[in-house]
Short mmCIF file of C-alpha atoms and ligand atoms in Angstrom, two decimals:
data_model
loop_
_atom_site.label_atom_id
_atom_site.label_comp_id
_atom_site.label_asym_id
_atom_site.label_seq_id
_atom_site.Cartn_x
_atom_site.Cartn_y
_atom_site.Cartn_z
CA MET A 1 -73.71 -150.84 104.01
CA ALA A 2 -76.66 -153.26 104.33
CA LYS A 3 -79.98 -151.63 103.42
CA TRP A 4 -81.71 -152.86 106.60
CA LEU A 5 -79.00 -151.20 108.72
CA ASN A 6 -79.37 -147.93 106.83
CA ASN A 7 -83.10 -148.03 107.41
CA VAL A 8 -82.67 -148.66 111.12
CA LEU A 9 -80.23 -145.75 111.28
CA VAL A 10 -82.60 -143.47 109.39
CA LYS A 11 -85.35 -144.20 111.88
CA THR A 12 -83.15 -143.57 114.89
CA VAL A 13 -80.82 -140.74 113.85
CA PRO A 14 -83.59 -138.09 113.66
CA PHE A 15 -84.19 -138.65 117.38
CA ALA A 16 -80.56 -138.10 118.25
CA PRO A 17 -79.90 -135.03 120.40
CA LYS A 18 -79.09 -131.92 118.35
CA PHE A 19 -75.49 -131.79 119.54
CA VAL A 20 -74.89 -135.31 118.23
CA VAL A 21 -76.28 -134.37 114.82
CA GLY A 22 -74.14 -131.23 115.09
CA LEU A 23 -70.99 -133.30 115.50
CA VAL A 24 -71.85 -135.16 112.35
CA ALA A 25 -72.92 -132.07 110.38
CA LYS A 26 -69.61 -130.43 111.34
CA LYS A 27 -67.88 -132.76 108.97
CA TYR A 28 -70.09 -131.89 106.01
CA VAL A 29 -70.86 -128.22 106.71
CA SER A 30 -68.07 -125.63 106.86
CA GLY A 31 -69.75 -123.62 109.63
CA GLU A 32 -72.58 -121.19 110.29
CA THR A 33 -71.07 -117.94 109.02
CA VAL A 34 -69.38 -116.58 105.94
CA ASP A 35 -66.15 -116.29 107.97
CA ASP A 36 -66.30 -120.00 108.74
CA ALA A 37 -66.80 -120.76 105.06
CA LEU A 38 -63.97 -118.44 103.98
CA ARG A 39 -61.58 -120.13 106.39
CA VAL A 40 -62.38 -123.53 104.88
CA ILE A 41 -62.22 -122.16 101.32
CA ASN A 42 -58.80 -120.60 101.91
CA ASP A 43 -57.55 -123.81 103.40
CA LEU A 44 -58.83 -125.82 100.42
CA ASN A 45 -57.34 -123.29 97.96
CA ARG A 46 -53.98 -123.67 99.71
CA GLN A 47 -54.23 -127.41 99.02
CA SER A 48 -54.87 -126.61 95.31
CA PHE A 49 -58.58 -127.40 95.43
CA ASN A 50 -61.15 -125.08 93.87
CA THR A 51 -64.48 -124.62 95.62
CA THR A 52 -68.12 -123.86 95.00
CA VAL A 53 -69.85 -122.35 98.00
CA ASP A 54 -73.48 -122.96 98.91
CA ILE A 55 -75.57 -121.23 101.56
CA LEU A 56 -77.79 -123.76 103.33
CA GLY A 57 -81.52 -123.29 103.17
CA GLU A 58 -84.26 -124.43 100.82
CA HIS A 59 -88.04 -124.76 100.52
CA ILE A 60 -88.93 -121.55 102.33
CA GLN A 61 -92.50 -120.98 103.51
CA TYR A 62 -92.84 -117.20 103.22
CA LEU A 63 -91.49 -114.92 100.51
CA ASP A 64 -89.94 -112.47 103.00
CA GLU A 65 -87.54 -115.22 104.02
CA THR A 66 -85.87 -114.88 100.61
CA GLU A 67 -84.52 -111.44 101.51
CA LEU A 68 -82.26 -112.94 104.13
CA TYR A 69 -80.74 -115.39 101.64
CA VAL A 70 -80.34 -112.75 98.93
CA ASN A 71 -78.44 -110.56 101.43
CA MET A 72 -76.32 -113.49 102.55
CA TYR A 73 -75.38 -114.22 98.92
CA ALA A 74 -74.58 -110.53 98.38
CA GLU A 75 -72.18 -110.63 101.33
CA LEU A 76 -70.62 -113.89 100.16
CA ILE A 77 -70.13 -112.51 96.63
CA SER A 78 -68.46 -109.36 97.95
CA ARG A 79 -66.00 -111.36 100.03
CA ILE A 80 -65.11 -114.40 97.98
CA ASN A 81 -62.02 -114.53 95.77
CA PRO A 82 -62.98 -115.47 92.19
CA ILE A 83 -59.43 -115.47 90.83
CA LYS A 84 -59.05 -117.89 87.93
CA ASN A 85 -62.42 -119.41 88.68
CA SER A 86 -60.93 -120.96 91.82
CA ASN A 87 -64.07 -120.25 93.82
CA THR A 88 -67.64 -120.16 92.51
CA ILE A 89 -71.06 -120.10 94.10
CA SER A 90 -73.98 -122.53 94.04
CA LEU A 91 -77.58 -121.81 94.96
CA LYS A 92 -80.99 -123.44 95.10
CA LEU A 93 -83.99 -121.79 93.49
CA SER A 94 -86.32 -123.04 96.22
CA MET A 95 -84.57 -120.72 98.70
CA LEU A 96 -85.28 -117.81 96.35
CA GLY A 97 -89.02 -118.52 96.47
CA ILE A 98 -89.48 -120.43 93.20
CA GLU A 99 -92.31 -122.52 94.66
CA LEU A 100 -94.21 -119.45 95.87
CA ASP A 101 -93.79 -116.76 93.23
CA ARG A 102 -91.73 -117.23 90.07
CA ASP A 103 -91.43 -113.54 89.24
CA LYS A 104 -90.14 -112.75 92.71
CA ALA A 105 -87.73 -115.70 92.49
CA TRP A 106 -86.39 -114.36 89.18
CA GLN A 107 -86.02 -110.91 90.72
CA ASN A 108 -84.05 -112.47 93.58
CA PHE A 109 -81.94 -114.46 91.16
CA GLU A 110 -81.12 -111.35 89.13
CA THR A 111 -80.18 -109.49 92.32
CA ILE A 112 -77.59 -112.19 93.00
CA LEU A 113 -76.53 -112.53 89.37
CA LYS A 114 -75.62 -108.85 88.87
CA PRO A 115 -72.83 -108.61 91.48
CA ALA A 116 -71.68 -112.14 90.56
CA LYS A 117 -71.25 -110.95 86.97
CA GLN A 118 -69.50 -107.77 88.11
CA ASN A 119 -67.06 -109.81 90.21
CA ARG A 120 -66.70 -112.48 87.49
CA LEU A 121 -67.89 -115.15 89.85
CA SER A 122 -69.44 -118.19 88.24
CA LEU A 123 -72.92 -119.05 89.53
CA CYS A 124 -74.29 -122.60 89.54
CA ILE A 125 -78.01 -123.33 89.89
CA ASP A 126 -78.24 -126.62 91.76
CA MET A 127 -80.84 -129.10 90.58
CA GLU A 128 -83.55 -129.96 93.09
CA ASP A 129 -86.37 -132.52 92.87
CA SER A 130 -88.11 -133.23 89.56
CA SER A 131 -90.97 -130.78 90.21
CA LEU A 132 -88.37 -128.04 89.67
CA THR A 133 -86.41 -129.41 86.69
CA ASP A 134 -88.23 -127.39 84.00
CA ILE A 135 -88.10 -124.10 85.85
CA THR A 136 -84.45 -124.63 86.83
CA LEU A 137 -83.50 -125.12 83.17
CA GLU A 138 -85.58 -122.09 82.25
CA PHE A 139 -83.72 -119.94 84.80
CA PHE A 140 -80.43 -121.39 83.59
CA LYS A 141 -81.13 -120.46 79.95
CA LYS A 142 -82.37 -117.00 80.81
CA GLY A 143 -79.53 -116.45 83.29
CA LYS A 144 -76.91 -117.60 80.79
CA SER A 145 -78.22 -115.15 78.21
CA LEU A 146 -77.38 -112.39 80.71
CA TYR A 147 -74.12 -113.79 82.03
CA GLN A 148 -72.18 -116.57 80.34
CA ASP A 149 -70.80 -118.01 83.60
CA VAL A 150 -74.17 -119.27 84.81
CA THR A 151 -74.01 -123.05 85.08
CA THR A 152 -76.39 -125.79 86.17
CA VAL A 153 -76.76 -129.45 87.05
CA LEU A 154 -78.28 -132.55 85.42
CA GLN A 155 -79.11 -135.72 87.30
CA ALA A 156 -78.16 -139.03 85.69
CA TYR A 157 -81.08 -140.89 87.29
CA LEU A 158 -83.76 -138.90 85.44
CA PHE A 159 -84.90 -140.42 82.12
CA ARG A 160 -85.21 -136.91 80.70
CA SER A 161 -81.64 -135.76 81.33
CA HIS A 162 -80.28 -136.77 77.91
CA ASP A 163 -82.95 -134.74 76.16
CA ASP A 164 -82.36 -131.85 78.55
CA LEU A 165 -78.65 -131.94 77.81
CA GLU A 166 -79.24 -132.02 74.05
CA SER A 167 -81.56 -129.03 74.38
CA ILE A 168 -78.94 -126.88 76.11
CA LEU A 169 -75.84 -128.06 74.20
CA PRO A 170 -76.04 -125.18 71.67
CA LEU A 171 -75.38 -122.83 74.62
CA ARG A 172 -71.97 -124.50 75.16
CA PRO A 173 -72.97 -125.11 78.78
CA ASN A 174 -70.96 -125.87 81.85
CA VAL A 175 -72.99 -128.68 83.44
CA ARG A 176 -72.43 -130.50 86.69
CA ILE A 177 -73.36 -134.14 86.18
CA CYS A 178 -74.42 -135.95 89.36
CA LYS A 179 -76.40 -139.10 90.08
CA GLY A 180 -79.28 -137.24 91.80
CA ILE A 181 -80.06 -137.10 95.53
CA TYR A 182 -83.87 -136.97 95.70
CA LYS A 183 -86.24 -139.92 95.90
CA GLU A 184 -87.88 -140.03 92.48
CA SER A 185 -90.55 -142.36 91.09
CA PRO A 186 -89.49 -145.31 88.91
CA LYS A 187 -91.84 -143.79 86.34
CA ILE A 188 -89.36 -140.97 85.70
CA ALA A 189 -86.05 -142.10 87.17
CA TYR A 190 -83.71 -145.09 86.98
CA GLN A 191 -83.39 -146.91 90.27
CA ASP A 192 -80.71 -149.41 89.37
CA PRO A 193 -77.25 -148.15 90.46
CA ASP A 194 -75.47 -149.63 87.43
CA ARG A 195 -77.94 -148.05 85.04
CA ILE A 196 -77.48 -144.67 86.78
CA ARG A 197 -73.71 -145.03 86.51
CA GLU A 198 -74.00 -145.86 82.83
CA LYS A 199 -76.20 -142.79 82.25
CA PHE A 200 -73.81 -140.63 84.23
CA PHE A 201 -70.86 -141.64 82.06
CA SER A 202 -72.89 -141.19 78.90
CA LEU A 203 -73.87 -137.60 79.88
CA VAL A 204 -70.24 -136.79 80.67
CA LYS A 205 -69.17 -138.15 77.28
CA ILE A 206 -71.79 -136.07 75.43
CA LEU A 207 -70.47 -132.94 77.14
CA LEU A 208 -66.86 -133.81 76.41
CA LYS A 209 -67.56 -134.59 72.74
CA SER A 210 -69.38 -131.30 72.31
CA ASP A 211 -68.34 -127.75 73.17
CA GLY A 212 -69.58 -128.11 76.73
CA PHE A 213 -67.74 -128.28 80.03
CA ALA A 214 -68.27 -131.35 82.22
CA ALA A 215 -68.22 -131.01 86.00
CA ILE A 216 -67.98 -134.64 87.10
CA ALA A 217 -69.60 -134.66 90.56
CA THR A 218 -69.30 -138.04 92.20
CA HIS A 219 -67.57 -139.91 95.03
CA ASP A 220 -67.98 -143.19 93.19
CA LEU A 221 -64.39 -144.28 92.72
CA GLU A 222 -65.22 -146.61 89.85
CA LEU A 223 -67.01 -143.82 87.99
CA ILE A 224 -64.17 -141.38 88.67
CA SER A 225 -61.71 -143.85 87.24
CA VAL A 226 -63.86 -144.58 84.14
CA CYS A 227 -64.13 -140.84 83.42
CA GLU A 228 -60.42 -140.35 84.05
CA GLU A 229 -59.57 -143.12 81.60
CA TYR A 230 -61.85 -141.61 78.96
CA ILE A 231 -60.25 -138.17 79.44
CA LYS A 232 -56.78 -139.65 79.10
CA THR A 233 -57.51 -141.83 76.08
CA ASN A 234 -59.20 -138.98 74.24
CA ASN A 235 -56.69 -136.28 75.23
CA ILE A 236 -59.42 -134.07 76.63
CA PRO A 237 -57.79 -130.76 77.63
CA ALA A 238 -57.92 -129.76 81.30
CA GLU A 239 -60.02 -126.67 80.57
CA ARG A 240 -62.94 -128.85 79.36
CA TYR A 241 -63.77 -130.63 82.61
CA GLU A 242 -63.27 -130.86 86.36
CA PHE A 243 -64.02 -133.31 89.15
CA GLN A 244 -66.26 -132.23 92.02
CA ALA A 245 -66.90 -133.64 95.50
CA LEU A 246 -68.85 -132.62 98.59
CA TYR A 247 -66.91 -131.16 101.50
CA GLY A 248 -66.29 -133.80 104.15
CA VAL A 249 -66.83 -136.94 102.10
CA PRO A 250 -63.88 -139.13 102.97
CA ILE A 251 -62.19 -139.50 99.59
CA GLN A 252 -59.32 -137.07 100.25
CA ASN A 253 -56.67 -139.48 98.98
CA THR A 254 -58.39 -139.81 95.63
CA LEU A 255 -58.97 -136.06 95.36
CA LYS A 256 -55.34 -135.28 96.19
CA ARG A 257 -54.17 -137.82 93.65
CA LEU A 258 -56.44 -136.28 90.97
CA VAL A 259 -54.90 -132.83 91.64
CA GLU A 260 -51.39 -134.29 91.51
CA ASP A 261 -52.23 -135.83 88.14
CA GLY A 262 -53.14 -132.39 86.78
CA HIS A 263 -56.95 -132.51 87.05
CA THR A 264 -58.99 -129.66 88.48
CA VAL A 265 -60.96 -130.66 91.59
CA ARG A 266 -63.69 -128.47 93.02
CA ILE A 267 -65.12 -129.02 96.50
CA TYR A 268 -68.74 -128.10 97.23
CA VAL A 269 -68.65 -126.20 100.53
CA PRO A 270 -71.99 -125.52 102.26
CA TYR A 271 -72.38 -123.16 105.21
CA GLY A 272 -75.19 -121.54 107.14
CA LYS A 273 -77.40 -121.79 110.18
CA ASP A 274 -79.75 -124.24 108.48
CA TRP A 275 -77.44 -127.20 108.90
CA TYR A 276 -79.84 -129.13 111.15
CA PRO A 277 -82.89 -129.26 108.86
CA TYR A 278 -80.52 -129.73 105.92
CA SER A 279 -78.91 -132.78 107.51
CA MET A 280 -82.26 -134.20 108.57
CA ARG A 281 -83.80 -133.68 105.15
CA ARG A 282 -80.84 -135.35 103.51
CA LEU A 283 -81.34 -138.32 105.84
CA LYS A 284 -84.99 -138.65 104.94
CA GLU A 285 -84.40 -138.14 101.23
CA ASN A 286 -81.63 -140.65 100.96
CA PRO A 287 -81.28 -143.35 103.64
CA ASP A 288 -77.78 -144.19 102.39
CA ILE A 289 -76.51 -141.00 104.01
CA ALA A 290 -77.28 -142.58 107.38
CA GLY A 291 -74.79 -145.24 106.37
CA TYR A 292 -72.15 -142.61 105.60
CA ILE A 293 -72.75 -140.98 108.99
CA PHE A 294 -72.52 -144.35 110.68
CA LYS A 295 -69.22 -145.02 108.93
CA ASP A 296 -68.08 -141.61 110.05
CA PHE A 297 -68.74 -142.42 113.71
CA PHE A 298 -66.51 -145.41 113.35
CA ARG A 299 -63.91 -143.43 111.41
CA ILE A 300 -63.79 -145.76 108.46
CA LYS A 301 -60.67 -144.66 106.72
CA SER A 302 -60.35 -142.29 103.80
CA ARG A 303 -60.20 -143.63 100.23
C1 LIG B 401 -70.27 -131.46 94.08
C2 LIG B 401 -71.60 -132.13 94.13
C3 LIG B 401 -72.74 -131.40 93.88
C4 LIG B 401 -73.99 -132.01 93.88
N1 LIG B 401 -75.11 -131.31 93.51
C5 LIG B 401 -76.29 -131.95 93.40
C6 LIG B 401 -77.44 -131.30 92.86
O1 LIG B 401 -77.42 -130.12 92.48
N2 LIG B 401 -78.62 -132.01 92.80
C7 LIG B 401 -78.69 -133.32 93.19
O2 LIG B 401 -79.76 -133.93 93.07
N3 LIG B 401 -77.61 -133.94 93.73
C8 LIG B 401 -76.44 -133.31 93.83
N4 LIG B 401 -75.34 -133.98 94.33
C9 LIG B 401 -75.53 -135.28 95.00
C10 LIG B 401 -75.44 -136.44 94.01
O3 LIG B 401 -76.56 -136.41 93.16
C11 LIG B 401 -75.39 -137.80 94.74
O4 LIG B 401 -76.56 -137.98 95.46
C12 LIG B 401 -74.23 -137.94 95.71
O5 LIG B 401 -73.06 -137.39 95.18
C13 LIG B 401 -73.95 -139.42 95.96
O6 LIG B 401 -73.69 -140.07 94.74
P1 LIG B 401 -72.22 -140.54 94.27
O7 LIG B 401 -72.11 -140.25 92.81
O8 LIG B 401 -71.21 -139.91 95.11
O9 LIG B 401 -72.29 -142.09 94.36
P2 LIG B 401 -72.67 -143.06 95.57
O10 LIG B 401 -72.71 -144.43 94.95
O11 LIG B 401 -73.87 -142.60 96.30
O12 LIG B 401 -71.47 -142.89 96.49
C14 LIG B 401 -70.21 -143.45 96.15
C15 LIG B 401 -69.47 -143.68 97.44
O13 LIG B 401 -69.15 -142.41 98.00
C16 LIG B 401 -69.48 -142.35 99.36
N5 LIG B 401 -70.37 -141.19 99.59
C17 LIG B 401 -71.24 -140.66 98.74
N6 LIG B 401 -71.85 -139.58 99.29
C18 LIG B 401 -71.34 -139.47 100.54
C19 LIG B 401 -71.55 -138.58 101.64
N7 LIG B 401 -72.42 -137.57 101.55
N8 LIG B 401 -70.82 -138.78 102.78
C20 LIG B 401 -69.92 -139.78 102.86
N9 LIG B 401 -69.68 -140.64 101.86
C21 LIG B 401 -70.37 -140.50 100.73
C22 LIG B 401 -70.13 -143.65 99.74
O14 LIG B 401 -69.25 -144.38 100.57
C23 LIG B 401 -70.35 -144.41 98.45
O15 LIG B 401 -69.91 -145.73 98.54
C24 LIG B 401 -74.08 -133.39 94.26
C25 LIG B 401 -72.93 -134.10 94.53
C26 LIG B 401 -71.70 -133.52 94.45
C27 LIG B 401 -70.48 -134.36 94.68
#
């Protein structure tokens, strides 16, 4: 989609009436409640997809807000089916108060981690903007020392990600590799799409050559096919990697085909009442999303 059109859309979409944004968010958010999310998860499981479930909300202003999210995660953990790692959970440290009080955020994280460990539910710490990279990796390392199924994310666009990966490789980590969604400065992040793709593939290869597990999180069909080819050529066993996609992104045909070919595919399923600010923030952070929404309105067909 032309950049100028994306920019026009970004400027106008935030003024759209809430119900219009709601229609769009409906496609990308499984609902407002845990029941909504469970319905979507069960449906995806029936289609042989695994899921990772995320409760919407980030960058809280007051520490007491964290209690709500911790309770919501506790409920989700008690109700989700972890059998054979088919469903996992994802969370953001900013919703646990990491920007306000690190000790409290750790306390919140541990409160979520304990029942997750009891229920053998894998827990992924999403990666947020670069101001939180160090602390996210710190929580990941500390969390993994308490429970081996704590996982995290590295962003291919950050210059530092190769070093970060090398530093955690001895832990035999499960790492989601993504391109990165936040607007980052050219001083610390690649801006060129081809360079980001190249870095993405290189991070995936490092994980696959080591004892790590690669969660290949992209909707970029070219990148999916390059990774698939590498996996095939090098006889990488199915328990060493998986493909991941966001709920609602129109690449169902590709995802179904991946499952049919014996690959594991995990869908990232967000839910919660915070869908409006989430959708708006995503629009501001990454104008390309306006293009995806625009395509959606015109029902551009699934790949
Ligand atoms: C499972 C998962 C978890 C993620 N977790 C994180 C995280 O923790 N931290 C982080 O910074 N980023 C995260 N991301 C976002 C990621 O960093 C990218 O910003 C996002 O996936 C778009 O990049 P892409 O690799 O899909 O390639 P792109 O080149 O952006 O997209 C490839 C094609 O897919 C389509 N597409 C991509 N995204 C969408 C969309 N939302 N709706 C409709 N079509 C779309 C477009 O048509 C585009 O042509 C995650 C992504 C996934 C799939």
